């Protein structure tokens, strides 16, 4: 067997993880810039630790020189969604990407694991470009809800603590907790539209308030101070009323005032 140069072996996987985290974060940002709800809540990535790679190889009877071809999750990306429905959207996005070629999919949501684990996994090929040229490698993308992630993070640390010897009653309690997570996700799915409406209107309000404050600040430099103070007082009064329609109308009027000042300063 050749000597395993772990740093050399793992470096391209680190590059793949870094690139993919950036790419998925940009998808989230694109939704946000377009004032659309993002199916992606957060993205993390990791390169499997050498000790975990060796443990897995031993557990699965994989020879050292077969590690790269037989361990599919050396590079791991985790995408967290708010709702179960968002997982399908993210899976579709991944299937359509030209920089990822899906090797296989594992649906542990329709068929949860005996432990109670639920998540959607995609193993995909991804090419990185290193100083030694291109390298096509495998990445595992785990897609799950916030609730599923909470459960699996806790369960993973308990698995780590007990290895193969988790007490039966703890295993039982984790299974019950997994059922509760499932029920929570279903309950959240049934109020998804309402939650999304609330989130959208919060975002819309934040954007309008920031527009208004920007305009007030700009006017401060060009308009009469008394007039700007009056506008600011009026804004605080409307803000307290918590009425979106009023806030929108005020924003429009302020846009016109600000526009007039810009026009005047050109004369
Ligand atoms: P770690 O420490 O997260 O890296 P297979 O497809 O069954 O031949 P594999 O690779 O074990 O082989 O696939 P599987 O079962 O889809 O597991 C891949 C990863 O999913 C695991 O990696 C875990 O991260 C996660 N996972 C799978 N089952 C469970 C579970 O019961 N509980 C938790 N918390 N996570 C799970 P590793 O290498 O096992 O672990």
mmCIF file of C-alpha atoms and ligand atoms in Angstrom:
data_model
loop_
_atom_site.group_PDB
_atom_site.id
_atom_site.type_symbol
_atom_site.label_atom_id
_atom_site.label_comp_id
_atom_site.label_asym_id
_atom_site.label_seq_id
_atom_site.Cartn_x
_atom_site.Cartn_y
_atom_site.Cartn_z
ATOM 1 C CA UNK A 1 0.000 0.000 0.000
ATOM 2 C CA UNK A 2 1.202 3.504 -0.816
ATOM 3 C CA UNK A 3 1.789 5.994 1.991
ATOM 4 C CA UNK A 4 -1.400 8.008 2.582
ATOM 5 C CA UNK A 5 -0.617 11.723 2.413
ATOM 6 C CA UNK A 6 -3.755 12.900 4.172
ATOM 7 C CA UNK A 7 -3.218 16.625 3.669
ATOM 8 C CA UNK A 8 -2.816 16.108 -0.097
ATOM 9 C CA UNK A 9 -5.790 13.761 -0.234
ATOM 10 C CA UNK A 10 -8.136 15.986 1.762
ATOM 11 C CA UNK A 11 -7.217 19.398 0.314
ATOM 12 C CA UNK A 12 -9.425 19.069 -2.828
ATOM 13 C CA UNK A 13 -12.346 18.055 -0.569
ATOM 14 C CA UNK A 14 -11.779 21.213 1.503
ATOM 15 C CA UNK A 15 -11.901 23.242 -1.723
ATOM 16 C CA UNK A 16 -15.123 21.503 -2.788
ATOM 17 C CA UNK A 17 -16.758 22.211 0.584
ATOM 18 C CA UNK A 18 -15.690 25.867 0.572
ATOM 19 C CA UNK A 19 -16.927 26.400 -3.003
ATOM 20 C CA UNK A 20 -20.260 24.678 -2.480
ATOM 21 C CA UNK A 21 -21.036 26.520 0.762
ATOM 22 C CA UNK A 22 -20.471 29.822 -1.076
ATOM 23 C CA UNK A 23 -22.616 28.688 -4.024
ATOM 24 C CA UNK A 24 -25.560 27.623 -1.857
ATOM 25 C CA UNK A 25 -25.319 30.761 0.288
ATOM 26 C CA UNK A 26 -25.535 32.798 -2.909
ATOM 27 C CA UNK A 27 -28.739 30.991 -3.859
ATOM 28 C CA UNK A 28 -30.210 32.111 -0.529
ATOM 29 C CA UNK A 29 -29.008 35.678 -1.109
ATOM 30 C CA UNK A 30 -30.438 35.730 -4.639
ATOM 31 C CA UNK A 31 -33.877 34.838 -3.273
ATOM 32 C CA UNK A 32 -33.516 37.580 -0.667
ATOM 33 C CA UNK A 33 -32.414 40.244 -3.169
ATOM 34 C CA UNK A 34 -35.420 39.316 -5.311
ATOM 35 C CA UNK A 35 -37.662 39.734 -2.243
ATOM 36 C CA UNK A 36 -38.633 36.076 -2.507
ATOM 37 C CA UNK A 37 -38.890 33.470 0.216
ATOM 38 C CA UNK A 38 -35.703 31.368 0.302
ATOM 39 C CA UNK A 39 -36.099 27.575 0.613
ATOM 40 C CA UNK A 40 -32.579 27.600 2.097
ATOM 41 C CA UNK A 41 -32.318 28.742 5.696
ATOM 42 C CA UNK A 42 -28.614 28.031 6.265
ATOM 43 C CA UNK A 43 -25.684 26.115 4.804
ATOM 44 C CA UNK A 44 -22.699 24.516 6.493
ATOM 45 C CA UNK A 45 -19.971 22.205 5.310
ATOM 46 C CA UNK A 46 -17.227 20.057 6.696
ATOM 47 C CA UNK A 47 -14.469 17.738 5.602
ATOM 48 C CA UNK A 48 -14.704 14.475 7.518
ATOM 49 C CA UNK A 49 -12.081 14.173 10.213
ATOM 50 C CA UNK A 50 -9.326 11.628 9.526
ATOM 51 C CA UNK A 51 -10.282 9.622 12.624
ATOM 52 C CA UNK A 52 -13.922 9.431 11.410
ATOM 53 C CA UNK A 53 -12.735 8.357 7.949
ATOM 54 C CA UNK A 54 -10.615 5.601 9.488
ATOM 55 C CA UNK A 55 -13.477 4.521 11.812
ATOM 56 C CA UNK A 56 -15.890 4.316 8.898
ATOM 57 C CA UNK A 57 -13.382 2.420 6.730
ATOM 58 C CA UNK A 58 -12.870 -0.090 9.519
ATOM 59 C CA UNK A 59 -16.618 -0.413 10.192
ATOM 60 C CA UNK A 60 -17.352 -1.064 6.534
ATOM 61 C CA UNK A 61 -14.285 -3.212 5.783
ATOM 62 C CA UNK A 62 -12.880 -0.653 3.320
ATOM 63 C CA UNK A 63 -9.157 -0.915 2.472
ATOM 64 C CA UNK A 64 -7.108 2.268 2.975
ATOM 65 C CA UNK A 65 -6.429 2.686 -0.737
ATOM 66 C CA UNK A 66 -10.154 2.380 -1.513
ATOM 67 C CA UNK A 67 -11.185 5.140 0.888
ATOM 68 C CA UNK A 68 -11.689 7.846 -1.745
ATOM 69 C CA UNK A 69 -13.706 5.612 -4.030
ATOM 70 C CA UNK A 70 -15.839 3.992 -1.314
ATOM 71 C CA UNK A 71 -16.442 6.684 1.290
ATOM 72 C CA UNK A 72 -18.926 9.099 -0.245
ATOM 73 C CA UNK A 73 -19.131 11.696 2.500
ATOM 74 C CA UNK A 74 -15.527 12.879 2.888
ATOM 75 C CA UNK A 75 -16.898 16.237 1.729
ATOM 76 C CA UNK A 76 -20.209 17.016 3.409
ATOM 77 C CA UNK A 77 -22.605 19.901 2.855
ATOM 78 C CA UNK A 78 -25.646 20.417 5.050
ATOM 79 C CA UNK A 79 -28.544 22.549 3.880
ATOM 80 C CA UNK A 80 -31.139 23.484 6.471
ATOM 81 C CA UNK A 81 -34.679 24.428 5.447
ATOM 82 C CA UNK A 82 -37.516 25.859 7.485
ATOM 83 C CA UNK A 83 -40.227 23.564 6.114
ATOM 84 C CA UNK A 84 -40.351 19.984 4.763
ATOM 85 C CA UNK A 85 -41.768 21.333 1.473
ATOM 86 C CA UNK A 86 -38.619 23.426 0.964
ATOM 87 C CA UNK A 87 -36.531 20.236 0.844
ATOM 88 C CA UNK A 88 -38.133 19.256 -2.513
ATOM 89 C CA UNK A 89 -37.339 22.706 -3.908
ATOM 90 C CA UNK A 90 -33.701 22.417 -2.833
ATOM 91 C CA UNK A 91 -33.439 18.882 -4.264
ATOM 92 C CA UNK A 92 -34.788 20.198 -7.598
ATOM 93 C CA UNK A 93 -32.278 23.046 -7.588
ATOM 94 C CA UNK A 94 -29.453 20.545 -7.056
ATOM 95 C CA UNK A 95 -30.703 18.156 -9.760
ATOM 96 C CA UNK A 96 -30.730 20.998 -12.294
ATOM 97 C CA UNK A 97 -27.246 22.342 -11.556
ATOM 98 C CA UNK A 98 -24.631 21.763 -14.211
ATOM 99 C CA UNK A 99 -21.711 21.727 -11.774
ATOM 100 C CA UNK A 100 -23.179 18.803 -9.808
ATOM 101 C CA UNK A 101 -23.945 15.373 -11.205
ATOM 102 C CA UNK A 102 -26.220 13.343 -8.962
ATOM 103 C CA UNK A 103 -24.837 9.846 -8.318
ATOM 104 C CA UNK A 104 -27.633 8.717 -6.031
ATOM 105 C CA UNK A 105 -30.278 9.981 -3.640
ATOM 106 C CA UNK A 106 -31.249 8.587 -0.251
ATOM 107 C CA UNK A 107 -34.677 9.593 0.996
ATOM 108 C CA UNK A 108 -34.611 9.089 4.752
ATOM 109 C CA UNK A 109 -37.638 11.360 5.029
ATOM 110 C CA UNK A 110 -40.159 9.042 3.390
ATOM 111 C CA UNK A 111 -38.321 6.086 4.937
ATOM 112 C CA UNK A 112 -36.702 7.179 8.178
ATOM 113 C CA UNK A 113 -33.802 5.113 9.531
ATOM 114 C CA UNK A 114 -34.481 2.614 12.364
ATOM 115 C CA UNK A 115 -32.842 5.136 14.733
ATOM 116 C CA UNK A 116 -35.537 7.692 13.807
ATOM 117 C CA UNK A 117 -33.080 9.702 11.650
ATOM 118 C CA UNK A 118 -34.736 11.804 8.938
ATOM 119 C CA UNK A 119 -32.934 13.734 6.225
ATOM 120 C CA UNK A 120 -32.610 13.773 2.424
ATOM 121 C CA UNK A 121 -29.162 12.854 1.100
ATOM 122 C CA UNK A 122 -27.735 13.444 -2.344
ATOM 123 C CA UNK A 123 -24.390 12.002 -3.330
ATOM 124 C CA UNK A 124 -23.063 14.013 -6.260
ATOM 125 C CA UNK A 125 -19.941 14.337 -8.367
ATOM 126 C CA UNK A 126 -18.288 17.739 -8.296
ATOM 127 C CA UNK A 127 -15.103 18.910 -10.019
ATOM 128 C CA UNK A 128 -12.553 21.151 -8.331
ATOM 129 C CA UNK A 129 -9.574 22.744 -10.029
ATOM 130 C CA UNK A 130 -6.317 22.395 -8.127
ATOM 131 C CA UNK A 131 -2.724 23.264 -9.056
ATOM 132 C CA UNK A 132 -2.457 19.652 -10.252
ATOM 133 C CA UNK A 133 -5.412 20.063 -12.589
ATOM 134 C CA UNK A 134 -9.092 19.164 -12.281
ATOM 135 C CA UNK A 135 -10.250 16.525 -9.797
ATOM 136 C CA UNK A 136 -13.717 14.989 -9.843
ATOM 137 C CA UNK A 137 -14.778 13.927 -6.399
ATOM 138 C CA UNK A 138 -17.876 12.932 -4.483
ATOM 139 C CA UNK A 139 -19.771 15.124 -2.045
ATOM 140 C CA UNK A 140 -22.665 14.257 0.219
ATOM 141 C CA UNK A 141 -25.358 16.916 0.520
ATOM 142 C CA UNK A 142 -27.700 16.480 3.477
ATOM 143 C CA UNK A 143 -30.944 18.446 3.274
ATOM 144 C CA UNK A 144 -33.219 18.614 6.294
ATOM 145 C CA UNK A 145 -35.474 20.894 8.297
ATOM 146 C CA UNK A 146 -34.443 22.867 11.366
ATOM 147 C CA UNK A 147 -36.376 20.387 13.518
ATOM 148 C CA UNK A 148 -34.772 17.309 11.894
ATOM 149 C CA UNK A 149 -31.376 18.938 12.340
ATOM 150 C CA UNK A 150 -32.007 19.565 16.032
ATOM 151 C CA UNK A 151 -32.856 15.892 16.549
ATOM 152 C CA UNK A 152 -29.946 14.497 14.539
ATOM 153 C CA UNK A 153 -27.380 16.782 16.175
ATOM 154 C CA UNK A 154 -28.428 15.606 19.640
ATOM 155 C CA UNK A 155 -28.681 11.964 18.571
ATOM 156 C CA UNK A 156 -25.294 12.114 16.837
ATOM 157 C CA UNK A 157 -23.575 13.299 20.005
ATOM 158 C CA UNK A 158 -25.270 10.549 22.024
ATOM 159 C CA UNK A 159 -24.199 7.969 19.427
ATOM 160 C CA UNK A 160 -20.680 9.315 19.772
ATOM 161 C CA UNK A 161 -20.868 9.012 23.544
ATOM 162 C CA UNK A 162 -22.308 5.484 23.671
ATOM 163 C CA UNK A 163 -20.908 4.061 20.379
ATOM 164 C CA UNK A 164 -22.706 0.729 19.857
ATOM 165 C CA UNK A 165 -23.924 0.570 23.472
ATOM 166 C CA UNK A 166 -26.722 3.108 23.691
ATOM 167 C CA UNK A 167 -29.076 2.089 26.560
ATOM 168 C CA UNK A 168 -32.432 0.759 25.311
ATOM 169 C CA UNK A 169 -34.508 3.306 27.229
ATOM 170 C CA UNK A 170 -32.509 6.186 25.734
ATOM 171 C CA UNK A 171 -32.966 4.712 22.261
ATOM 172 C CA UNK A 172 -36.717 4.510 22.946
ATOM 173 C CA UNK A 173 -36.851 8.124 24.101
ATOM 174 C CA UNK A 174 -34.973 9.252 21.010
ATOM 175 C CA UNK A 175 -37.486 7.393 18.838
ATOM 176 C CA UNK A 176 -40.331 9.156 20.624
ATOM 177 C CA UNK A 177 -38.529 12.482 20.172
ATOM 178 C CA UNK A 178 -38.177 11.683 16.444
ATOM 179 C CA UNK A 179 -41.964 11.180 16.254
ATOM 180 C CA UNK A 180 -42.443 14.520 17.999
ATOM 181 C CA UNK A 181 -40.121 16.184 15.444
ATOM 182 C CA UNK A 182 -42.174 14.627 12.644
ATOM 183 C CA UNK A 183 -45.384 15.943 14.212
ATOM 184 C CA UNK A 184 -43.824 19.399 14.641
ATOM 185 C CA UNK A 185 -42.753 19.510 10.976
ATOM 186 C CA UNK A 186 -46.275 18.489 9.891
ATOM 187 C CA UNK A 187 -47.849 21.089 12.139
ATOM 188 C CA UNK A 188 -45.499 23.788 10.802
ATOM 189 C CA UNK A 189 -46.265 22.712 7.222
ATOM 190 C CA UNK A 190 -49.967 23.315 7.859
ATOM 191 C CA UNK A 191 -49.324 26.936 8.887
ATOM 192 C CA UNK A 192 -46.521 27.480 6.355
ATOM 193 C CA UNK A 193 -48.432 30.020 4.266
ATOM 194 C CA UNK A 194 -49.287 32.086 7.294
ATOM 195 C CA UNK A 195 -45.725 31.971 8.643
ATOM 196 C CA UNK A 196 -44.369 32.945 5.214
ATOM 197 C CA UNK A 197 -46.842 35.851 4.957
ATOM 198 C CA UNK A 198 -45.728 37.084 8.376
ATOM 199 C CA UNK A 199 -42.044 36.770 7.429
ATOM 200 C CA UNK A 200 -42.622 38.553 4.106
ATOM 201 C CA UNK A 201 -44.528 41.416 5.667
ATOM 202 C CA UNK A 202 -41.819 41.800 8.338
ATOM 203 C CA UNK A 203 -39.234 42.016 5.577
ATOM 204 C CA UNK A 204 -41.363 44.439 3.564
ATOM 205 C CA UNK A 205 -41.829 46.675 6.612
ATOM 206 C CA UNK A 206 -38.082 46.615 7.329
ATOM 207 C CA UNK A 207 -37.350 47.662 3.710
ATOM 208 C CA UNK A 208 -39.871 50.526 3.784
ATOM 209 C CA UNK A 209 -38.568 51.801 7.134
ATOM 210 C CA UNK A 210 -35.022 51.716 5.837
ATOM 211 C CA UNK A 211 -36.086 53.638 2.649
ATOM 212 C CA UNK A 212 -37.837 56.284 4.744
ATOM 213 C CA UNK A 213 -34.884 56.745 7.104
ATOM 214 C CA UNK A 214 -32.533 57.004 4.132
ATOM 215 C CA UNK A 215 -34.696 59.697 2.571
ATOM 216 C CA UNK A 216 -34.898 61.616 5.870
ATOM 217 C CA UNK A 217 -31.118 61.474 6.200
ATOM 218 C CA UNK A 218 -30.630 62.693 2.611
ATOM 219 C CA UNK A 219 -33.141 65.504 3.112
ATOM 220 C CA UNK A 220 -31.326 66.606 6.268
ATOM 221 C CA UNK A 221 -28.413 67.766 4.078
ATOM 222 C CA UNK A 222 -30.482 69.677 1.482
ATOM 223 C CA UNK A 223 -33.767 70.747 3.053
ATOM 224 C CA UNK A 224 -34.842 73.147 5.749
ATOM 225 C CA UNK A 225 -34.123 71.629 9.178
ATOM 226 C CA UNK A 226 -37.584 72.487 10.537
ATOM 227 C CA UNK A 227 -39.223 70.747 7.603
ATOM 228 C CA UNK A 228 -37.077 67.607 8.085
ATOM 229 C CA UNK A 229 -37.876 67.535 11.815
ATOM 230 C CA UNK A 230 -41.581 67.734 10.943
ATOM 231 C CA UNK A 231 -41.202 64.825 8.507
ATOM 232 C CA UNK A 232 -39.349 62.785 11.111
ATOM 233 C CA UNK A 233 -42.040 63.448 13.761
ATOM 234 C CA UNK A 234 -44.712 62.456 11.249
ATOM 235 C CA UNK A 235 -42.797 59.216 10.530
ATOM 236 C CA UNK A 236 -42.590 58.295 14.234
ATOM 237 C CA UNK A 237 -46.330 58.937 14.580
ATOM 238 C CA UNK A 238 -47.150 56.676 11.625
ATOM 239 C CA UNK A 239 -44.637 54.035 12.714
ATOM 240 C CA UNK A 240 -46.386 53.743 16.103
ATOM 241 C CA UNK A 241 -49.724 53.100 14.389
ATOM 242 C CA UNK A 242 -48.258 49.906 12.853
ATOM 243 C CA UNK A 243 -50.328 50.313 9.693
ATOM 244 C CA UNK A 244 -48.535 49.095 6.550
ATOM 245 C CA UNK A 245 -50.812 51.013 4.162
ATOM 246 C CA UNK A 246 -50.084 54.301 5.953
ATOM 247 C CA UNK A 247 -46.370 53.537 6.032
ATOM 248 C CA UNK A 248 -46.360 52.787 2.287
ATOM 249 C CA UNK A 249 -48.244 55.998 1.475
ATOM 250 C CA UNK A 250 -45.874 58.047 3.649
ATOM 251 C CA UNK A 251 -42.896 56.428 1.894
ATOM 252 C CA UNK A 252 -44.294 57.374 -1.538
ATOM 253 C CA UNK A 253 -44.921 60.974 -0.484
ATOM 254 C CA UNK A 254 -41.432 61.204 0.949
ATOM 255 C CA UNK A 255 -39.990 59.847 -2.312
ATOM 256 C CA UNK A 256 -41.690 62.697 -4.162
ATOM 257 C CA UNK A 257 -40.373 65.311 -1.692
ATOM 258 C CA UNK A 258 -36.845 63.868 -1.953
ATOM 259 C CA UNK A 259 -37.117 63.784 -5.756
ATOM 260 C CA UNK A 260 -38.174 67.468 -5.808
ATOM 261 C CA UNK A 261 -35.143 68.442 -3.784
ATOM 262 C CA UNK A 262 -32.870 66.572 -6.155
ATOM 263 C CA UNK A 263 -34.525 68.381 -9.071
ATOM 264 C CA UNK A 264 -34.097 71.757 -7.350
ATOM 265 C CA UNK A 265 -30.451 71.157 -6.618
ATOM 266 C CA UNK A 266 -29.874 70.564 -10.361
ATOM 267 C CA UNK A 267 -31.230 74.010 -11.339
HETATM 268 P P1 LIG B 1 -20.537 11.408 10.544
HETATM 269 O O1 LIG B 1 -19.879 11.419 11.866
HETATM 270 O O2 LIG B 1 -21.708 12.342 10.488
HETATM 271 O O3 LIG B 1 -19.590 11.648 9.428
HETATM 272 P P2 LIG B 1 -24.576 3.460 3.266
HETATM 273 O O4 LIG B 1 -25.141 4.339 2.219
HETATM 274 O O5 LIG B 1 -25.584 3.037 4.300
HETATM 275 O O6 LIG B 1 -23.804 2.324 2.705
HETATM 276 P P3 LIG B 1 -23.347 5.570 4.886
HETATM 277 O O7 LIG B 1 -22.247 6.401 4.309
HETATM 278 O O8 LIG B 1 -23.212 5.226 6.347
HETATM 279 O O9 LIG B 1 -23.426 4.229 4.052
HETATM 280 O O10 LIG B 1 -24.659 6.332 4.567
HETATM 281 P P4 LIG B 1 -25.786 6.937 5.470
HETATM 282 O O11 LIG B 1 -26.380 5.885 6.341
HETATM 283 O O12 LIG B 1 -26.647 7.658 4.525
HETATM 284 O O13 LIG B 1 -25.033 7.945 6.467
HETATM 285 C C1 LIG B 1 -24.371 9.076 6.001
HETATM 286 C C2 LIG B 1 -24.369 10.126 7.065
HETATM 287 O O14 LIG B 1 -25.724 10.452 7.434
HETATM 288 C C3 LIG B 1 -23.749 9.719 8.384
HETATM 289 O O15 LIG B 1 -22.361 9.829 8.306
HETATM 290 C C4 LIG B 1 -24.386 10.707 9.337
HETATM 291 O O16 LIG B 1 -23.830 11.983 9.193
HETATM 292 C C5 LIG B 1 -25.808 10.750 8.803
HETATM 293 N N1 LIG B 1 -26.602 9.714 9.472
HETATM 294 C C6 LIG B 1 -26.978 8.531 8.982
HETATM 295 N N2 LIG B 1 -27.687 7.833 9.867
HETATM 296 C C7 LIG B 1 -27.780 8.598 10.982
HETATM 297 C C8 LIG B 1 -28.420 8.436 12.250
HETATM 298 O O17 LIG B 1 -29.050 7.427 12.572
HETATM 299 N N3 LIG B 1 -28.289 9.475 13.150
HETATM 300 C C9 LIG B 1 -27.590 10.611 12.854
HETATM 301 N N4 LIG B 1 -27.527 11.564 13.779
HETATM 302 N N5 LIG B 1 -26.976 10.791 11.659
HETATM 303 C C10 LIG B 1 -27.075 9.802 10.733
HETATM 304 P P5 LIG B 1 -21.419 9.009 9.288
HETATM 305 O O18 LIG B 1 -20.149 8.720 8.590
HETATM 306 O O19 LIG B 1 -22.144 7.818 9.806
HETATM 307 O O20 LIG B 1 -21.156 9.950 10.469
#
